[in-house]
Amino acid sequence: NGSDGITTKFGISQELDILGIPSRLKLQEANEDLAEKNAALTQIQVELMVKKSWGMVYTSNMKYETLARLNAQFSDITRAAELRLETEESSKLEYLSTINQANKINIQTDQAYRDYLSAVRELNQWLGDETKYTAQMKSPEELDDPLTFSRGSFNNHPFLSVTEQKVDVAEARAKDQRSQFLPKFKAQYGFQEIAGQSGFYKYELGISVPLLFWGNLGKTQSANIKIDIARQNLNQAQREINSRFGSMEEAYMKWLNSWQYYKNEALPLAKAQRKGALTAYKEGAIDYGMFLQNIRDAIAIETDSWSTFGSYLNSRFELEYYLNTTTK
């Protein structure tokens, strides 16, 4: 109750920050764009890890199959060695050396199989499904189609898009902070009684101008500093992705050339060497020393070739990540 006989029965007072609405909307849009671009970056990062895991499954299986075939062939070799020992065509030392090599290959085969199972588990961790997946056994020729690319094709990479968007967010946040210094409108509405008589209304409109206090000024300066930091991070990201792309390009070419050497020259010769040594030893054309040396050389080349192919696939997948392309 007022001393002048005017009583306000019900009133609503509200401060309207109309001038600050556009900056808040811009900040909200910038944050939404950042979330979308982060999601796109996360997607291709996960795709890269799945590809690498797939490549590990593929190459570990190829190693295992190579050793498993050789292990099966050594079953015949050990029987031949036993027969040659019984007929005194070979010495006890030759027999023991052959058996020892057979046992070594058997152990290597088991290790390769364990490596394959481990790679399968890692792949399925990324897929997150109750179904257990493995790698489809394509021929290497289906996977080693060389990439064609240009150095400028990674400029729109999602990693840079995210970093660029962080600059936009920082700028939008600074504008929103500065909008706190803009005038705000006030409106008040209420019902009144005057001298006991109802049916009167009260309207008040006003404007408030925020004062520049050190706290608000500090927030604005902090927002401007964050813009500078975001821009510096963008420049650093551009340098890093250029450097990383150059390194991955060199790695890709190195492993591509290495794999092509193994595929076209070393691997066919190693297979022929292994087959020839097995046949010659069974027929008694070579002694056990020559046989074991040829087998060891062939095994080393064949297993190394699949390790090289695995490194080639990894470098290819990495390069595809920076190019943001997909293996056909």
PDB file of C-alpha atoms in Angstrom, residues 140-260:
ATOM      1  CA  PRO A 140      47.135 -58.640 -52.863  1.00  0.00           C
ATOM      2  CA  GLU A 141      46.677 -57.386 -56.431  1.00  0.00           C
ATOM      3  CA  GLU A 142      43.143 -56.283 -55.518  1.00  0.00           C
ATOM      4  CA  LEU A 143      44.510 -54.128 -52.686  1.00  0.00           C
ATOM      5  CA  ASP A 144      47.662 -52.537 -54.079  1.00  0.00           C
ATOM      6  CA  ASP A 145      46.183 -50.279 -56.749  1.00  0.00           C
ATOM      7  CA  PRO A 146      48.455 -47.192 -56.401  1.00  0.00           C
ATOM      8  CA  LEU A 147      46.854 -43.951 -55.212  1.00  0.00           C
ATOM      9  CA  THR A 148      46.741 -40.885 -57.408  1.00  0.00           C
ATOM     10  CA  PHE A 149      46.681 -37.565 -55.580  1.00  0.00           C
ATOM     11  CA  SER A 150      47.859 -33.970 -55.570  1.00  0.00           C
ATOM     12  CA  ARG A 151      49.404 -32.047 -52.703  1.00  0.00           C
ATOM     13  CA  GLY A 152      46.528 -29.597 -52.448  1.00  0.00           C
ATOM     14  CA  SER A 153      43.847 -32.215 -52.024  1.00  0.00           C
ATOM     15  CA  PHE A 154      44.001 -32.278 -48.198  1.00  0.00           C
ATOM     16  CA  ASN A 155      43.300 -28.571 -47.617  1.00  0.00           C
ATOM     17  CA  ASN A 156      39.675 -29.287 -46.735  1.00  0.00           C
ATOM     18  CA  HIS A 157      40.539 -32.066 -44.320  1.00  0.00           C
ATOM     19  CA  PRO A 158      38.096 -32.360 -41.377  1.00  0.00           C
ATOM     20  CA  PHE A 159      40.963 -31.797 -38.917  1.00  0.00           C
ATOM     21  CA  LEU A 160      41.555 -28.341 -40.395  1.00  0.00           C
ATOM     22  CA  SER A 161      37.802 -27.716 -40.600  1.00  0.00           C
ATOM     23  CA  VAL A 162      37.508 -28.347 -36.863  1.00  0.00           C
ATOM     24  CA  THR A 163      40.432 -26.038 -36.085  1.00  0.00           C
ATOM     25  CA  GLU A 164      39.015 -23.323 -38.347  1.00  0.00           C
ATOM     26  CA  GLN A 165      35.619 -23.670 -36.696  1.00  0.00           C
ATOM     27  CA  LYS A 166      37.207 -23.177 -33.280  1.00  0.00           C
ATOM     28  CA  VAL A 167      38.332 -19.754 -34.509  1.00  0.00           C
ATOM     29  CA  ASP A 168      34.736 -18.985 -35.517  1.00  0.00           C
ATOM     30  CA  VAL A 169      33.500 -20.088 -32.092  1.00  0.00           C
ATOM     31  CA  ALA A 170      36.081 -17.909 -30.333  1.00  0.00           C
ATOM     32  CA  GLU A 171      35.078 -14.908 -32.456  1.00  0.00           C
ATOM     33  CA  ALA A 172      31.382 -15.526 -31.854  1.00  0.00           C
ATOM     34  CA  ARG A 173      31.993 -15.847 -28.104  1.00  0.00           C
ATOM     35  CA  ALA A 174      33.907 -12.556 -28.088  1.00  0.00           C
ATOM     36  CA  LYS A 175      31.035 -10.816 -29.876  1.00  0.00           C
ATOM     37  CA  ASP A 176      28.586 -12.273 -27.389  1.00  0.00           C
ATOM     38  CA  GLN A 177      30.749 -11.011 -24.544  1.00  0.00           C
ATOM     39  CA  ARG A 178      30.884  -7.530 -26.067  1.00  0.00           C
ATOM     40  CA  SER A 179      27.104  -7.550 -26.425  1.00  0.00           C
ATOM     41  CA  GLN A 180      26.906  -7.397 -22.609  1.00  0.00           C
ATOM     42  CA  PHE A 181      27.784  -3.700 -22.924  1.00  0.00           C
ATOM     43  CA  LEU A 182      24.830  -2.948 -25.214  1.00  0.00           C
ATOM     44  CA  PRO A 183      21.752  -1.209 -23.768  1.00  0.00           C
ATOM     45  CA  LYS A 184      18.943  -3.386 -22.396  1.00  0.00           C
ATOM     46  CA  PHE A 185      15.267  -2.546 -22.460  1.00  0.00           C
ATOM     47  CA  LYS A 186      13.023  -2.826 -19.413  1.00  0.00           C
ATOM     48  CA  ALA A 187       9.261  -3.255 -19.370  1.00  0.00           C
ATOM     49  CA  GLN A 188       6.872  -3.345 -16.410  1.00  0.00           C
ATOM     50  CA  TYR A 189       3.173  -4.066 -16.373  1.00  0.00           C
ATOM     51  CA  GLY A 190       0.720  -4.278 -13.469  1.00  0.00           C
ATOM     52  CA  PHE A 191      -2.830  -3.918 -12.123  1.00  0.00           C
ATOM     53  CA  GLN A 192      -3.507  -1.085  -9.669  1.00  0.00           C
ATOM     54  CA  GLU A 193      -6.160   0.200  -7.321  1.00  0.00           C
ATOM     55  CA  ILE A 194      -6.446   3.918  -6.830  1.00  0.00           C
ATOM     56  CA  ALA A 195      -8.403   5.064  -3.800  1.00  0.00           C
ATOM     57  CA  GLY A 196     -10.030   1.661  -3.627  1.00  0.00           C
ATOM     58  CA  GLN A 197     -11.071   1.683  -7.258  1.00  0.00           C
ATOM     59  CA  SER A 198      -9.775  -1.218  -9.427  1.00  0.00           C
ATOM     60  CA  GLY A 199      -9.413  -1.522 -13.198  1.00  0.00           C
ATOM     61  CA  PHE A 200      -6.327   0.621 -13.538  1.00  0.00           C
ATOM     62  CA  TYR A 201      -3.178  -0.529 -15.308  1.00  0.00           C
ATOM     63  CA  LYS A 202       0.416   0.502 -14.960  1.00  0.00           C
ATOM     64  CA  TYR A 203       2.968   0.472 -17.788  1.00  0.00           C
ATOM     65  CA  GLU A 204       6.610   1.416 -17.533  1.00  0.00           C
ATOM     66  CA  LEU A 205       9.273   1.299 -20.256  1.00  0.00           C
ATOM     67  CA  GLY A 206      12.915   2.048 -19.777  1.00  0.00           C
ATOM     68  CA  ILE A 207      16.420   1.452 -20.946  1.00  0.00           C
ATOM     69  CA  SER A 208      19.495   0.481 -18.957  1.00  0.00           C
ATOM     70  CA  VAL A 209      23.068   1.030 -20.059  1.00  0.00           C
ATOM     71  CA  PRO A 210      25.623  -1.344 -18.493  1.00  0.00           C
ATOM     72  CA  LEU A 211      28.590   0.369 -16.867  1.00  0.00           C
ATOM     73  CA  LEU A 212      32.091  -0.687 -17.832  1.00  0.00           C
ATOM     74  CA  PHE A 213      33.404  -2.514 -14.779  1.00  0.00           C
ATOM     75  CA  TRP A 214      36.768  -4.252 -14.596  1.00  0.00           C
ATOM     76  CA  GLY A 215      35.140  -7.678 -14.346  1.00  0.00           C
ATOM     77  CA  ASN A 216      33.263  -7.339 -17.629  1.00  0.00           C
ATOM     78  CA  LEU A 217      36.232  -5.698 -19.303  1.00  0.00           C
ATOM     79  CA  GLY A 218      38.455  -8.585 -18.208  1.00  0.00           C
ATOM     80  CA  LYS A 219      36.038 -11.124 -19.708  1.00  0.00           C
ATOM     81  CA  THR A 220      36.087  -9.259 -23.017  1.00  0.00           C
ATOM     82  CA  GLN A 221      39.877  -9.102 -23.061  1.00  0.00           C
ATOM     83  CA  SER A 222      40.033 -12.831 -22.231  1.00  0.00           C
ATOM     84  CA  ALA A 223      37.693 -13.579 -25.153  1.00  0.00           C
ATOM     85  CA  ASN A 224      39.938 -11.590 -27.514  1.00  0.00           C
ATOM     86  CA  ILE A 225      43.000 -13.483 -26.278  1.00  0.00           C
ATOM     87  CA  LYS A 226      41.221 -16.774 -26.971  1.00  0.00           C
ATOM     88  CA  ILE A 227      40.650 -15.622 -30.564  1.00  0.00           C
ATOM     89  CA  ASP A 228      44.398 -15.073 -30.970  1.00  0.00           C
ATOM     90  CA  ILE A 229      45.124 -18.491 -29.455  1.00  0.00           C
ATOM     91  CA  ALA A 230      42.605 -20.182 -31.780  1.00  0.00           C
ATOM     92  CA  ARG A 231      44.182 -18.501 -34.812  1.00  0.00           C
ATOM     93  CA  GLN A 232      47.666 -19.553 -33.703  1.00  0.00           C
ATOM     94  CA  ASN A 233      46.399 -23.123 -33.248  1.00  0.00           C
ATOM     95  CA  LEU A 234      44.994 -23.011 -36.775  1.00  0.00           C
ATOM     96  CA  ASN A 235      48.332 -21.885 -38.213  1.00  0.00           C
ATOM     97  CA  GLN A 236      50.114 -24.613 -36.256  1.00  0.00           C
ATOM     98  CA  ALA A 237      47.595 -27.223 -37.426  1.00  0.00           C
ATOM     99  CA  GLN A 238      48.115 -26.193 -41.054  1.00  0.00           C
ATOM    100  CA  ARG A 239      51.895 -26.554 -40.674  1.00  0.00           C
ATOM    101  CA  GLU A 240      51.551 -29.899 -38.915  1.00  0.00           C
ATOM    102  CA  ILE A 241      49.193 -31.409 -41.463  1.00  0.00           C
ATOM    103  CA  ASN A 242      51.429 -30.230 -44.310  1.00  0.00           C
ATOM    104  CA  SER A 243      54.460 -31.785 -42.622  1.00  0.00           C
ATOM    105  CA  ARG A 244      52.614 -34.979 -41.741  1.00  0.00           C
ATOM    106  CA  PHE A 245      51.214 -35.296 -45.240  1.00  0.00           C
ATOM    107  CA  GLY A 246      54.699 -34.946 -46.716  1.00  0.00           C
ATOM    108  CA  SER A 247      56.045 -37.621 -44.363  1.00  0.00           C
ATOM    109  CA  MET A 248      53.206 -40.016 -45.143  1.00  0.00           C
ATOM    110  CA  GLU A 249      53.649 -39.425 -48.874  1.00  0.00           C
ATOM    111  CA  GLU A 250      57.313 -40.449 -48.573  1.00  0.00           C
ATOM    112  CA  ALA A 251      56.425 -43.454 -46.411  1.00  0.00           C
ATOM    113  CA  TYR A 252      53.766 -44.544 -48.890  1.00  0.00           C
ATOM    114  CA  MET A 253      56.154 -44.374 -51.835  1.00  0.00           C
ATOM    115  CA  LYS A 254      58.842 -46.240 -49.864  1.00  0.00           C
ATOM    116  CA  TRP A 255      56.562 -49.137 -48.925  1.00  0.00           C
ATOM    117  CA  LEU A 256      54.888 -49.195 -52.340  1.00  0.00           C
ATOM    118  CA  ASN A 257      58.271 -49.625 -54.036  1.00  0.00           C
ATOM    119  CA  SER A 258      59.330 -52.235 -51.470  1.00  0.00           C
ATOM    120  CA  TRP A 259      56.136 -54.237 -51.915  1.00  0.00           C
ATOM    121  CA  GLN A 260      56.390 -54.101 -55.708  1.00  0.00           C
TER     122      GLN A 260
END
